[in-house]
Short mmCIF file of C-alpha atoms (C1' of nucleotides) in Angstrom, two decimals:
data_model
loop_
_atom_site.label_atom_id
_atom_site.label_comp_id
_atom_site.label_asym_id
_atom_site.label_seq_id
_atom_site.Cartn_x
_atom_site.Cartn_y
_atom_site.Cartn_z
CA MET A 1 0.00 0.00 0.00
CA LEU A 2 2.81 2.45 0.81
CA ARG A 3 4.93 2.90 -2.29
CA ALA A 4 7.30 5.65 -1.20
CA VAL A 5 7.71 8.55 1.18
CA LEU A 6 10.20 11.44 1.33
CA THR A 7 10.75 14.08 3.99
CA HIS A 8 12.10 17.51 3.10
CA PRO A 9 13.07 16.65 -0.48
CA THR A 10 14.92 19.13 -2.68
CA PRO A 11 12.99 20.45 -5.69
CA ALA A 12 14.86 18.03 -7.94
CA GLU A 13 14.10 15.07 -5.68
CA LEU A 14 10.48 16.10 -5.43
CA LEU A 15 10.14 16.46 -9.19
CA ALA A 16 11.62 12.99 -9.73
CA PHE A 17 9.28 11.58 -7.09
CA LEU A 18 6.21 13.14 -8.66
CA ARG A 19 7.15 12.11 -12.17
CA GLU A 20 7.73 8.55 -11.04
CA HIS A 21 4.45 8.20 -9.18
CA VAL A 22 1.90 10.71 -10.49
CA HIS A 23 0.92 8.72 -13.55
CA ALA A 24 1.44 5.26 -12.12
CA GLY A 25 -1.77 3.28 -11.85
CA GLY A 26 -3.86 3.49 -8.69
CA VAL A 27 -1.53 5.89 -6.89
CA THR A 28 -2.62 8.58 -4.44
CA LEU A 29 -0.12 11.35 -3.74
CA HIS A 30 0.01 13.45 -0.61
CA LEU A 31 2.27 16.50 -0.57
CA ALA A 32 2.58 18.93 2.34
CA GLY A 33 4.49 22.18 2.34
CA GLU A 34 4.38 25.87 1.67
CA LEU A 35 2.31 26.25 -1.46
CA GLU A 36 1.00 28.93 -3.79
CA VAL A 37 -2.22 28.04 -5.58
CA VAL A 38 -3.93 29.74 -8.49
CA TYR A 39 -7.31 28.63 -9.76
CA ALA A 40 -9.05 29.95 -12.83
CA GLY A 41 -12.22 28.49 -14.24
CA ARG A 42 -15.95 28.62 -14.68
CA ALA A 43 -16.93 32.07 -13.45
CA ALA A 44 -14.45 32.54 -10.65
CA SER A 45 -10.74 32.90 -10.23
CA MET A 46 -8.72 32.71 -7.09
CA ALA A 47 -5.21 33.02 -5.76
CA GLU A 48 -4.03 31.81 -2.44
CA ALA A 49 -0.85 30.86 -0.55
CA GLY A 50 0.34 29.38 2.74
CA ASP A 51 0.95 26.09 4.56
CA ARG A 52 -1.09 23.56 2.64
CA PHE A 53 -1.22 19.99 1.51
CA VAL A 54 -2.22 18.59 -1.85
CA ILE A 55 -3.85 15.25 -2.55
CA VAL A 56 -3.82 13.82 -6.05
CA LYS A 57 -5.80 10.63 -6.45
CA ALA A 58 -5.57 7.95 -9.11
CA ASP A 59 -8.61 9.33 -10.96
CA GLY A 60 -6.76 12.63 -11.48
CA SER A 61 -8.77 14.53 -8.90
CA LEU A 62 -6.72 17.14 -7.08
CA GLN A 63 -7.47 18.96 -3.86
CA VAL A 64 -5.54 21.53 -1.84
CA HIS A 65 -6.29 21.68 1.85
CA GLY A 66 -5.59 24.38 4.41
CA PRO A 67 -5.37 24.09 8.19
CA ARG A 68 -9.13 24.04 8.80
CA GLY A 69 -12.35 22.53 7.56
CA VAL A 70 -13.45 19.53 5.53
CA LYS A 71 -13.72 21.52 2.33
CA PRO A 72 -10.54 21.99 0.28
CA VAL A 73 -9.43 25.56 -0.42
CA ASN A 74 -8.92 24.61 -4.07
CA TRP A 75 -9.79 21.54 -6.04
CA GLN A 76 -10.32 19.93 -9.40
CA PRO A 77 -12.77 17.01 -9.53
CA ARG A 78 -11.32 15.56 -12.71
CA THR A 79 -8.25 16.52 -14.69
CA ASP A 80 -7.63 15.96 -18.37
CA PHE A 81 -4.03 17.01 -18.01
CA LEU A 82 -1.70 16.80 -15.03
CA GLN A 83 1.97 17.60 -15.06
CA ALA A 84 4.88 18.44 -12.75
CA ASP A 85 7.64 20.82 -13.83
CA LEU A 86 10.49 22.89 -12.46
CA GLU A 87 10.01 26.64 -12.72
CA ASP A 88 12.35 29.19 -11.12
CA GLY A 89 13.76 26.44 -8.95
CA CYS A 90 10.34 25.42 -7.63
CA VAL A 91 8.22 22.42 -8.48
CA LEU A 92 5.01 23.41 -10.25
CA LEU A 93 1.97 21.14 -10.42
CA HIS A 94 -0.29 22.01 -13.30
CA ALA A 95 -3.76 20.49 -13.60
CA GLU A 96 -6.13 21.32 -16.45
CA ARG A 97 -9.62 20.37 -17.39
CA ARG A 98 -11.68 21.03 -20.50
CA SER A 99 -15.45 21.44 -20.41
CA PRO A 100 -15.64 23.35 -18.23
CA ALA A 101 -12.25 24.98 -18.83
CA GLU A 102 -10.42 25.12 -15.54
CA VAL A 103 -6.83 25.33 -14.38
CA VAL A 104 -5.25 24.78 -11.01
CA ARG A 105 -1.55 25.58 -10.65
CA VAL A 106 0.27 24.67 -7.46
CA ARG A 107 3.73 26.09 -6.87
CA VAL A 108 5.67 24.24 -4.20
CA LEU A 109 7.83 26.79 -2.36
CA SER A 110 8.97 24.16 0.11
CA CYS A 111 8.00 20.54 0.70
CA ALA A 112 8.01 18.94 4.15
CA LEU A 113 6.53 15.57 3.26
CA VAL A 114 5.47 13.72 0.14
CA SER A 115 4.09 10.21 -0.08
CA ALA A 116 2.72 7.83 -2.68
CA LEU A 117 0.09 5.28 -1.70
CA THR A 118 -1.61 2.55 -3.66
CA LEU A 119 -5.25 2.40 -2.63
CA THR A 120 -7.05 -0.65 -3.94
CA ASP A 121 -10.50 0.03 -5.27
CA ASP A 122 -13.65 0.28 -3.29
CA ALA A 123 -14.85 -2.04 -0.61
CA LEU A 124 -18.31 -2.81 0.60
CA PHE A 125 -20.46 0.15 1.26
CA LEU A 126 -23.80 0.67 2.89
CA LEU A 127 -25.91 3.74 3.24
CA GLN A 128 -29.30 4.02 4.77
CA GLY A 129 -31.67 6.76 5.75
CA THR A 130 -31.73 8.26 2.28
CA GLU A 131 -34.79 9.66 0.56
CA ALA A 132 -34.92 6.56 -1.64
CA GLN A 133 -35.34 4.39 1.46
CA MET A 134 -37.95 6.72 2.85
CA GLN A 135 -39.83 6.44 -0.42
CA GLU A 136 -39.62 2.65 -0.35
CA ALA A 137 -40.87 2.57 3.24
CA LEU A 138 -43.83 4.86 2.61
CA ALA A 139 -44.73 3.05 -0.61
CA ARG A 140 -45.01 -0.13 1.45
CA HIS A 141 -46.76 1.53 4.35
CA PRO A 142 -48.78 4.42 2.93
CA GLU A 143 -51.05 4.31 5.99
CA VAL A 144 -48.27 6.23 7.78
CA ILE A 145 -49.14 9.15 5.53
CA GLU A 146 -52.89 8.67 5.70
CA PRO A 147 -55.25 5.76 6.39
CA GLY A 148 -56.90 4.42 3.25
CA LEU A 149 -54.18 5.62 0.89
CA THR A 150 -53.35 3.32 -2.04
CA VAL A 151 -50.09 3.80 -3.91
CA LEU A 152 -50.50 3.69 -7.68
CA ASP A 153 -46.94 4.44 -8.71
CA ARG A 154 -43.52 5.63 -7.59
CA GLU A 155 -41.18 7.98 -9.46
CA LEU A 156 -43.89 8.63 -12.04
CA LEU A 157 -42.62 11.04 -14.66
CA VAL A 158 -44.75 14.09 -15.40
CA GLY A 159 -43.17 16.58 -17.75
CA VAL A 160 -39.97 17.50 -15.94
CA GLY A 161 -39.12 15.69 -12.75
CA GLY A 162 -40.84 12.75 -11.17
CA LEU A 163 -43.50 12.38 -8.52
CA ASP A 164 -42.21 10.63 -5.44
CA LEU A 165 -45.53 8.84 -4.86
CA TYR A 166 -48.73 8.84 -6.89
CA ALA A 167 -51.69 7.53 -4.92
CA ARG A 168 -55.42 7.48 -4.38
CA ASP A 169 -57.15 8.31 -1.10
CA ALA A 170 -60.10 6.59 0.60
CA GLN A 171 -62.52 8.80 -1.37
CA GLY A 172 -60.87 7.88 -4.67
CA ARG A 173 -59.17 11.25 -5.16
CA TYR A 174 -55.73 11.32 -6.72
CA VAL A 175 -52.93 12.21 -4.32
CA ILE A 176 -49.42 13.38 -5.13
CA VAL A 177 -46.89 12.93 -2.35
CA GLU A 178 -43.58 14.77 -2.25
CA LEU A 179 -41.05 13.39 0.26
CA LYS A 180 -38.21 15.14 2.00
CA ARG A 181 -35.93 13.34 4.39
CA GLY A 182 -35.01 16.52 6.24
CA LYS A 183 -36.74 19.77 7.00
CA ALA A 184 -38.76 20.86 3.98
CA GLY A 185 -38.36 24.43 2.71
CA HIS A 186 -39.71 26.60 -0.07
CA GLU A 187 -38.29 24.53 -2.87
CA ALA A 188 -40.17 21.43 -1.71
CA VAL A 189 -43.45 23.37 -1.77
CA HIS A 190 -42.72 24.63 -5.27
CA GLN A 191 -41.81 21.17 -6.46
CA LEU A 192 -45.05 19.72 -5.14
CA SER A 193 -47.03 22.64 -6.48
CA ARG A 194 -45.50 22.13 -9.90
CA TYR A 195 -46.34 18.43 -9.92
CA VAL A 196 -49.92 19.01 -8.81
CA GLY A 197 -50.34 21.64 -11.50
CA ALA A 198 -48.99 19.22 -14.12
CA VAL A 199 -51.27 16.34 -13.09
CA ARG A 200 -54.50 18.28 -12.52
CA PRO A 201 -55.40 18.82 -16.18
CA GLN A 202 -54.71 15.17 -17.00
CA VAL A 203 -57.07 13.46 -14.59
CA PRO A 204 -60.71 13.96 -13.62
CA GLY A 205 -61.72 15.17 -10.17
CA VAL A 206 -59.75 16.71 -7.34
CA VAL A 207 -55.96 16.22 -7.10
CA ARG A 208 -54.50 16.53 -3.60
CA GLY A 209 -50.88 17.36 -2.90
CA ILE A 210 -49.17 16.16 0.27
CA LEU A 211 -45.69 17.14 1.44
CA ALA A 212 -44.41 14.39 3.74
CA ALA A 213 -41.34 15.24 5.81
CA PRO A 214 -40.09 15.10 9.39
CA ASP A 215 -40.32 18.89 9.62
CA ILE A 216 -41.09 22.05 7.64
CA THR A 217 -39.97 25.65 7.88
CA THR A 218 -42.62 28.12 8.99
CA PRO A 219 -42.68 30.15 5.75
CA ALA A 220 -42.84 26.96 3.71
CA LEU A 221 -45.85 25.79 5.71
CA ARG A 222 -47.59 29.11 5.09
CA ALA A 223 -46.88 28.86 1.36
CA LEU A 224 -48.10 25.26 1.33
CA GLU A 225 -51.40 26.14 2.97
CA ALA A 226 -51.86 29.16 0.74
CA ALA A 227 -51.50 26.84 -2.26
CA GLY A 228 -54.14 24.49 -0.89
CA LEU A 229 -51.62 21.72 -0.27
CA GLU A 230 -51.13 19.59 2.81
CA PHE A 231 -48.32 18.69 5.18
CA ARG A 232 -47.90 15.32 6.88
CA ARG A 233 -45.26 15.07 9.56
CA ILE A 234 -43.40 11.77 9.31
CA GLU A 235 -42.19 11.08 12.83
CA ALA A 236 -40.69 7.64 12.41
CA LEU A 237 -40.56 4.70 10.04
CA PRO A 238 -40.33 1.77 12.48
CA GLN A 239 -40.50 -1.11 10.02
CA VAL A 240 -37.86 0.43 7.86
CA GLN A 241 -35.40 1.10 10.62
CA GLU A 242 -35.39 -2.55 11.70
CA GLU A 243 -35.04 -3.87 8.17
CA ALA A 244 -32.41 -1.37 7.24
CA LEU A 245 -30.32 -1.94 10.34
CA GLN A 246 -29.97 -5.66 9.73
CA PRO A 247 -27.06 -5.57 7.30
CA LEU A 248 -24.98 -3.73 9.89
CA LEU A 249 -25.18 -6.67 12.26
CA PHE A 250 -23.48 -8.98 9.79
CA GLN A 251 -20.49 -6.78 9.21
CA MET B 1 6.03 22.04 9.77
CA LEU B 2 6.63 18.27 9.83
CA ARG B 3 6.38 17.08 13.41
CA ALA B 4 6.62 13.33 13.00
CA VAL B 5 6.04 10.49 10.57
CA LEU B 6 5.84 6.71 11.02
CA THR B 7 5.65 3.94 8.47
CA HIS B 8 3.95 0.63 9.27
CA PRO B 9 3.58 1.27 13.00
CA THR B 10 2.25 -1.41 15.34
CA PRO B 11 -1.12 -0.67 16.97
CA ALA B 12 0.65 0.34 20.19
CA GLU B 13 3.04 2.66 18.34
CA LEU B 14 0.15 4.17 16.41
CA LEU B 15 -1.88 4.73 19.54
CA ALA B 16 1.04 6.48 21.22
CA PHE B 17 1.58 8.59 18.10
CA LEU B 18 -2.06 9.64 17.93
CA ARG B 19 -2.31 10.41 21.62
CA GLU B 20 0.83 12.53 21.44
CA HIS B 21 -0.25 14.57 18.44
CA VAL B 22 -4.05 14.51 18.11
CA HIS B 23 -4.70 17.15 20.75
CA ALA B 24 -1.56 19.19 20.28
CA GLY B 25 -2.25 22.68 18.97
CA GLY B 26 -2.37 23.33 15.25
CA VAL B 27 -1.64 19.74 14.24
CA THR B 28 -3.00 18.01 11.15
CA LEU B 29 -2.88 14.22 11.12
CA HIS B 30 -2.79 12.04 8.05
CA LEU B 31 -3.28 8.31 8.47
CA ALA B 32 -3.37 5.79 5.62
CA GLY B 33 -4.22 2.12 5.91
CA GLU B 34 -6.94 -0.47 5.87
CA LEU B 35 -9.84 1.12 7.70
CA GLU B 36 -13.37 0.34 8.75
CA VAL B 37 -15.64 3.32 9.13
CA VAL B 38 -19.02 3.58 10.78
CA TYR B 39 -21.05 6.75 10.66
CA ALA B 40 -24.31 7.34 12.48
CA GLY B 41 -26.13 10.64 12.61
CA ARG B 42 -28.82 12.90 11.22
CA ALA B 43 -31.11 10.67 9.19
CA ALA B 44 -28.54 8.30 7.79
CA SER B 45 -26.15 5.69 8.98
CA MET B 46 -23.39 4.12 7.03
CA ALA B 47 -20.78 1.40 7.23
CA GLU B 48 -17.86 1.10 4.97
CA ALA B 49 -14.39 -0.52 4.81
CA GLY B 50 -11.28 -0.72 2.63
CA ASP B 51 -8.04 1.07 1.79
CA ARG B 52 -8.57 4.59 3.01
CA PHE B 53 -6.84 7.56 4.54
CA VAL B 54 -8.02 9.82 7.32
CA ILE B 55 -7.23 13.47 7.81
CA VAL B 56 -7.80 15.12 11.18
CA LYS B 57 -7.21 18.84 11.22
CA ALA B 58 -6.49 21.15 14.14
CA ASP B 59 -10.11 22.36 14.25
CA GLY B 60 -11.25 18.80 14.95
CA SER B 61 -12.64 18.21 11.47
CA LEU B 62 -12.24 14.63 10.30
CA GLN B 63 -12.48 13.21 6.80
CA VAL B 64 -12.02 9.72 5.43
CA HIS B 65 -11.02 9.47 1.79
CA GLY B 66 -11.20 6.56 -0.63
CA PRO B 67 -9.27 6.02 -3.86
CA ARG B 68 -11.41 8.32 -5.98
CA GLY B 69 -13.08 11.71 -5.98
CA VAL B 70 -12.73 15.02 -4.20
CA LYS B 71 -15.49 14.28 -1.75
CA PRO B 72 -14.62 12.22 1.33
CA VAL B 73 -16.47 8.93 1.82
CA ASN B 74 -17.11 9.92 5.44
CA TRP B 75 -16.57 13.12 7.31
CA GLN B 76 -17.31 15.18 10.37
CA PRO B 77 -17.06 18.97 9.90
CA ARG B 78 -16.61 19.69 13.59
CA THR B 79 -16.08 17.36 16.49
CA ASP B 80 -16.85 18.02 20.13
CA PHE B 81 -15.05 14.89 21.19
CA LEU B 82 -12.16 13.05 19.59
CA GLN B 83 -10.34 10.11 21.07
CA ALA B 84 -8.04 7.23 20.13
CA ASP B 85 -8.27 3.85 21.86
CA LEU B 86 -7.19 0.24 21.53
CA GLU B 87 -10.01 -2.23 20.92
CA ASP B 88 -9.45 -5.90 20.07
CA GLY B 89 -5.87 -5.11 19.21
CA CYS B 90 -6.85 -2.37 16.73
CA VAL B 91 -6.63 1.37 17.10
CA LEU B 92 -10.06 2.99 17.12
CA LEU B 93 -10.60 6.67 16.35
CA HIS B 94 -13.83 7.96 17.80
CA ALA B 95 -15.22 11.35 16.81
CA GLU B 96 -18.49 12.71 18.21
CA ARG B 97 -20.56 15.78 17.68
CA ARG B 98 -23.61 17.06 19.49
CA SER B 99 -26.36 19.07 17.80
CA PRO B 100 -26.79 17.35 15.49
CA ALA B 101 -25.80 14.13 17.21
CA GLU B 102 -23.34 12.35 14.99
CA VAL B 103 -20.63 9.77 15.47
CA VAL B 104 -17.85 8.62 13.20
CA ARG B 105 -15.80 5.62 14.33
CA VAL B 106 -12.71 4.63 12.40
CA ARG B 107 -11.16 1.26 13.12
CA VAL B 108 -7.58 0.94 11.88
CA LEU B 109 -7.07 -2.67 10.75
CA SER B 110 -3.59 -1.84 9.50
CA CYS B 111 -1.64 1.39 9.13
CA ALA B 112 0.86 2.00 6.34
CA LEU B 113 1.69 5.63 7.05
CA VAL B 114 0.86 8.21 9.66
CA SER B 115 2.13 11.77 9.86
CA ALA B 116 1.64 14.87 12.00
CA LEU B 117 2.01 18.30 10.42
CA THR B 118 1.81 21.77 11.90
CA LEU B 119 0.03 24.03 9.43
CA THR B 120 0.25 27.70 10.35
CA ASP B 121 -2.98 29.58 9.94
CA ASP B 122 -4.36 31.09 6.79
CA ALA B 123 -2.54 33.20 4.29
CA LEU B 124 -3.74 35.72 1.77
CA PHE B 125 -6.75 34.79 -0.20
CA LEU B 126 -8.49 36.29 -3.20
CA LEU B 127 -11.69 35.42 -4.97
CA GLN B 128 -13.50 37.05 -7.82
CA GLY B 129 -16.35 36.22 -10.15
CA THR B 130 -18.98 35.70 -7.47
CA GLU B 131 -22.65 36.53 -7.81
CA ALA B 132 -22.12 39.46 -5.43
CA GLN B 133 -19.68 40.99 -7.92
CA MET B 134 -22.09 40.43 -10.78
CA GLN B 135 -24.81 42.16 -8.78
CA GLU B 136 -22.54 45.12 -8.05
CA ALA B 137 -21.64 45.40 -11.72
CA LEU B 138 -25.22 45.31 -12.98
CA ALA B 139 -26.37 47.72 -10.28
CA ARG B 140 -23.82 50.20 -11.63
CA HIS B 141 -24.53 49.43 -15.26
CA PRO B 142 -28.18 48.39 -15.52
CA GLU B 143 -28.20 49.35 -19.20
CA VAL B 144 -26.50 46.00 -19.81
CA ILE B 145 -29.79 44.40 -18.80
CA GLU B 146 -31.99 46.88 -20.63
CA PRO B 147 -31.65 50.50 -21.80
CA GLY B 148 -33.52 52.96 -19.61
CA LEU B 149 -33.47 50.76 -16.51
CA THR B 150 -33.03 52.55 -13.17
CA VAL B 151 -31.98 50.58 -10.10
CA LEU B 152 -34.03 51.44 -7.01
CA ASP B 153 -32.53 48.94 -4.57
CA ARG B 154 -30.35 45.88 -4.15
CA GLU B 155 -30.96 42.94 -1.84
CA LEU B 156 -34.40 44.32 -1.03
CA LEU B 157 -36.18 42.04 1.39
CA VAL B 158 -39.72 40.96 0.47
CA GLY B 159 -41.31 38.60 2.93
CA VAL B 160 -38.68 35.91 3.08
CA GLY B 161 -35.73 36.15 0.77
CA GLY B 162 -34.30 39.16 -1.00
CA LEU B 163 -34.51 40.58 -4.52
CA ASP B 164 -31.17 40.81 -6.27
CA LEU B 165 -32.15 44.05 -8.02
CA TYR B 166 -35.30 46.14 -7.78
CA ALA B 167 -35.64 48.61 -10.63
CA ARG B 168 -37.88 50.68 -12.86
CA ASP B 169 -37.93 50.52 -16.64
CA ALA B 170 -38.18 53.36 -19.18
CA GLN B 171 -41.99 53.22 -19.02
CA GLY B 172 -41.96 53.50 -15.22
CA ARG B 173 -42.90 49.86 -14.61
CA TYR B 174 -41.35 48.09 -11.65
CA VAL B 175 -38.80 45.42 -12.58
CA ILE B 176 -37.45 42.62 -10.44
CA VAL B 177 -34.14 41.17 -11.60
CA GLU B 178 -32.86 37.79 -10.46
CA LEU B 179 -29.18 37.13 -11.21
CA LYS B 180 -27.37 33.85 -11.72
CA ARG B 181 -23.67 33.71 -12.35
CA GLY B 182 -23.91 30.40 -14.18
CA LYS B 183 -26.55 28.63 -16.22
CA ALA B 184 -29.97 29.30 -14.71
CA GLY B 185 -32.26 26.34 -13.99
CA HIS B 186 -35.71 25.70 -12.59
CA GLU B 187 -34.93 26.98 -9.16
CA ALA B 188 -33.94 30.41 -10.51
CA VAL B 189 -37.30 30.67 -12.30
CA HIS B 190 -39.16 29.68 -9.15
CA GLN B 191 -37.19 32.17 -7.10
CA LEU B 192 -37.99 35.00 -9.51
CA SER B 193 -41.61 33.92 -9.78
CA ARG B 194 -41.92 33.93 -6.00
CA TYR B 195 -40.45 37.43 -5.73
CA VAL B 196 -42.68 38.83 -8.47
CA GLY B 197 -45.71 37.30 -6.78
CA ALA B 198 -44.71 38.89 -3.49
CA VAL B 199 -44.18 42.35 -4.94
CA ARG B 200 -47.17 42.54 -7.31
CA PRO B 201 -49.85 43.10 -4.66
CA GLN B 202 -47.75 45.79 -2.97
CA VAL B 203 -47.20 48.19 -5.87
CA PRO B 204 -49.48 49.69 -8.50
CA GLY B 205 -49.20 48.80 -12.17
CA VAL B 206 -47.36 46.04 -13.96
CA VAL B 207 -44.41 44.27 -12.30
CA ARG B 208 -41.91 42.69 -14.69
CA GLY B 209 -39.57 39.88 -13.74
CA ILE B 210 -36.23 39.47 -15.50
CA LEU B 211 -33.84 36.55 -15.07
CA ALA B 212 -30.35 37.76 -15.98
CA ALA B 213 -27.74 35.07 -16.50
CA PRO B 214 -25.11 33.97 -19.02
CA ASP B 215 -27.28 30.99 -19.98
CA ILE B 216 -30.49 29.14 -19.17
CA THR B 217 -31.61 25.52 -19.48
CA THR B 218 -34.31 24.78 -22.04
CA PRO B 219 -36.93 23.60 -19.51
CA ALA B 220 -36.24 26.63 -17.34
CA LEU B 221 -36.75 28.95 -20.31
CA ARG B 222 -40.08 27.28 -21.10
CA ALA B 223 -41.19 27.65 -17.47
CA LEU B 224 -40.06 31.28 -17.47
CA GLU B 225 -42.06 32.14 -20.58
CA ALA B 226 -45.09 30.25 -19.32
CA ALA B 227 -44.97 32.40 -16.19
CA GLY B 228 -44.80 35.61 -18.23
CA LEU B 229 -41.25 36.36 -17.12
CA GLU B 230 -38.27 37.40 -19.21
CA PHE B 231 -34.72 36.22 -19.81
CA ARG B 232 -31.75 38.50 -20.50
CA ARG B 233 -28.52 36.87 -21.53
CA ILE B 234 -25.55 38.55 -19.86
CA GLU B 235 -22.64 37.94 -22.21
CA ALA B 236 -19.92 39.96 -20.54
CA LEU B 237 -19.33 42.61 -17.91
CA PRO B 238 -16.35 44.55 -19.30
CA GLN B 239 -16.41 47.51 -16.93
CA VAL B 240 -16.67 45.24 -13.97
CA GLN B 241 -13.71 43.14 -14.81
CA GLU B 242 -11.42 46.16 -14.65
CA GLU B 243 -12.97 47.46 -11.45
CA ALA B 244 -13.04 44.07 -9.84
CA LEU B 245 -9.38 43.52 -10.53
CA GLN B 246 -8.38 46.70 -8.70
CA PRO B 247 -8.71 45.42 -5.15
CA LEU B 248 -6.39 42.59 -6.15
CA LEU B 249 -3.54 45.02 -6.51
CA PHE B 250 -3.89 46.30 -2.97
CA GLN B 251 -4.14 43.01 -1.19
"C1'" DT C 1 -31.02 29.79 16.47
"C1'" DC C 2 -33.68 29.65 12.33
"C1'" DA C 3 -34.31 30.48 7.47
"C1'" DT C 4 -32.53 31.51 2.99
"C1'" DA C 5 -29.50 31.30 -0.88
"C1'" DG C 6 -24.87 30.60 -3.08
"C1'" DA C 7 -21.33 27.26 -4.53
"C1'" DT C 8 -15.58 26.24 -8.92
"C1'" DA C 9 -20.95 22.95 -5.08
"C1'" DT C 10 -20.31 17.05 -6.03
"C1'" DC C 11 -22.49 13.00 -7.54
"C1'" DG C 12 -25.47 9.83 -9.83
"C1'" DA C 13 -29.44 8.80 -12.89
"C1'" DT C 14 -31.65 9.56 -16.97
"C1'" DT C 15 -32.54 11.47 -21.44
"C1'" DA D 1 -23.43 15.99 -23.41
"C1'" DA D 2 -27.28 18.06 -20.95
"C1'" DT D 3 -30.37 18.22 -17.35
"C1'" DC D 4 -32.44 17.20 -12.98
"C1'" DG D 5 -32.68 16.05 -8.24
"C1'" DA D 6 -30.45 14.62 -3.82
"C1'" DT D 7 -26.84 15.52 -0.59
"C1'" DG D 8 -25.13 13.39 6.22
"C1'" DT D 9 -24.69 18.75 1.01
"C1'" DC D 10 -21.38 23.04 3.47
"C1'" DT D 11 -20.98 27.81 4.29
"C1'" DA D 12 -22.09 32.56 4.85
"C1'" DT D 13 -25.53 35.99 6.05
"C1'" DG D 14 -29.33 38.16 7.98
"C1'" DA D 15 -33.53 38.19 10.96
#
DNA sequence: TCATAGATATCGATT
DNA sequence: AATCGATGTCTATGA
């Protein structure tokens, strides 16, 4: 897994190290030191310098981190071109991307540590508690939303975007359900409103719209009610939690 | 800047290393190896294992990276509690956060490389090309949007949310301008539509809504026209670029 | 603290 | 390639 590591290399040593490892298959590079970074792309440009570290992964993604926070100070999700050079006695990392056109240039003023790792590809991976799981749970147990509700379809496409749940209530009225796994805001109300407006002309009778979420912002609730739509608080999904937790036990 | 580095430490050596450096001031840790990660918090929980590396920064932020992508596979933006222990002969990193309650546990099955760096705090930093700059530019030169336009206000609050620009056209009609620095989509149309709807009842006469952006998606343009709103393509902001560059010189 | 909106958002699915 | 929707989005800002 560990291919090589150097502490306090000279620019020439660093350049040789980078050239040896940067384009080798499956290699992740980690370089810490005093760096100058320039980014230009999309609509913004940026310049920045200080104690930083750079990570270059095998897929060509590059990120420059500062002393704080999860978010990199500069990054490039995918590079079409990646090269290391000497310029004015300093190593220069140059990463380019087309479509959108972007450049990140990292000048290494001094390097304290550089390492090359071989990370084998992904391992098993589980995620639960997503909106997809919430949708699955409520499709199976629509009575949590409202007694007498029958689910007709999930992810039904209407114009642009898809309805989370398309159902019929006890009185036979069509019901459109929009799900949010977190607190619902304006955009959820507009989404639901848009779907209801798209379905109404296509079916006879009343079309109800229900926003189902664990919580809703106060202004969003006002907007929802003003639009004649409904909110259902989803407190818990007991069946789902048990089912979903099972895989964890067999880890 | 480089405090310490170890290759292939035993669990006991690794534990001692972590305990020595993890709570020292201004230290960033980098640990690569075979890791098992469990996250639980908010609405989701997740389990995941494989060749990974962990970065713990001085602010307590923790991120676990896999072989691909800029985004970490697991992370914790801020930790209230961070601790390293031995469990079943493996080092276990335990990071907790209250409000929201979240836990990330990293079990180190094997460690190839661990390092401790001291990154001094931030350096100079420049950014340009933001929406705020675009707003400033168009407020000064509203003729780019439309000849005869007079800007009345910027960031005017109406109910919830704020108008980017509030203006009057050559015929004296009120105009609401929504800006996007990139390609405008649905959400920009909904935002503008919401603002226009909020302002209309409060002023006499016609209220126009203009979405000003370098580009717009086809569905968004259809929605915009259906709502009786307008699109203005903003190709370039020549005056702004010069002005915006000035502060750079004095940084 | 809550609510809103921007972001070089990233990422995956689907057309 | 373009577009849309979700994200453990994160982060800044204002009420």
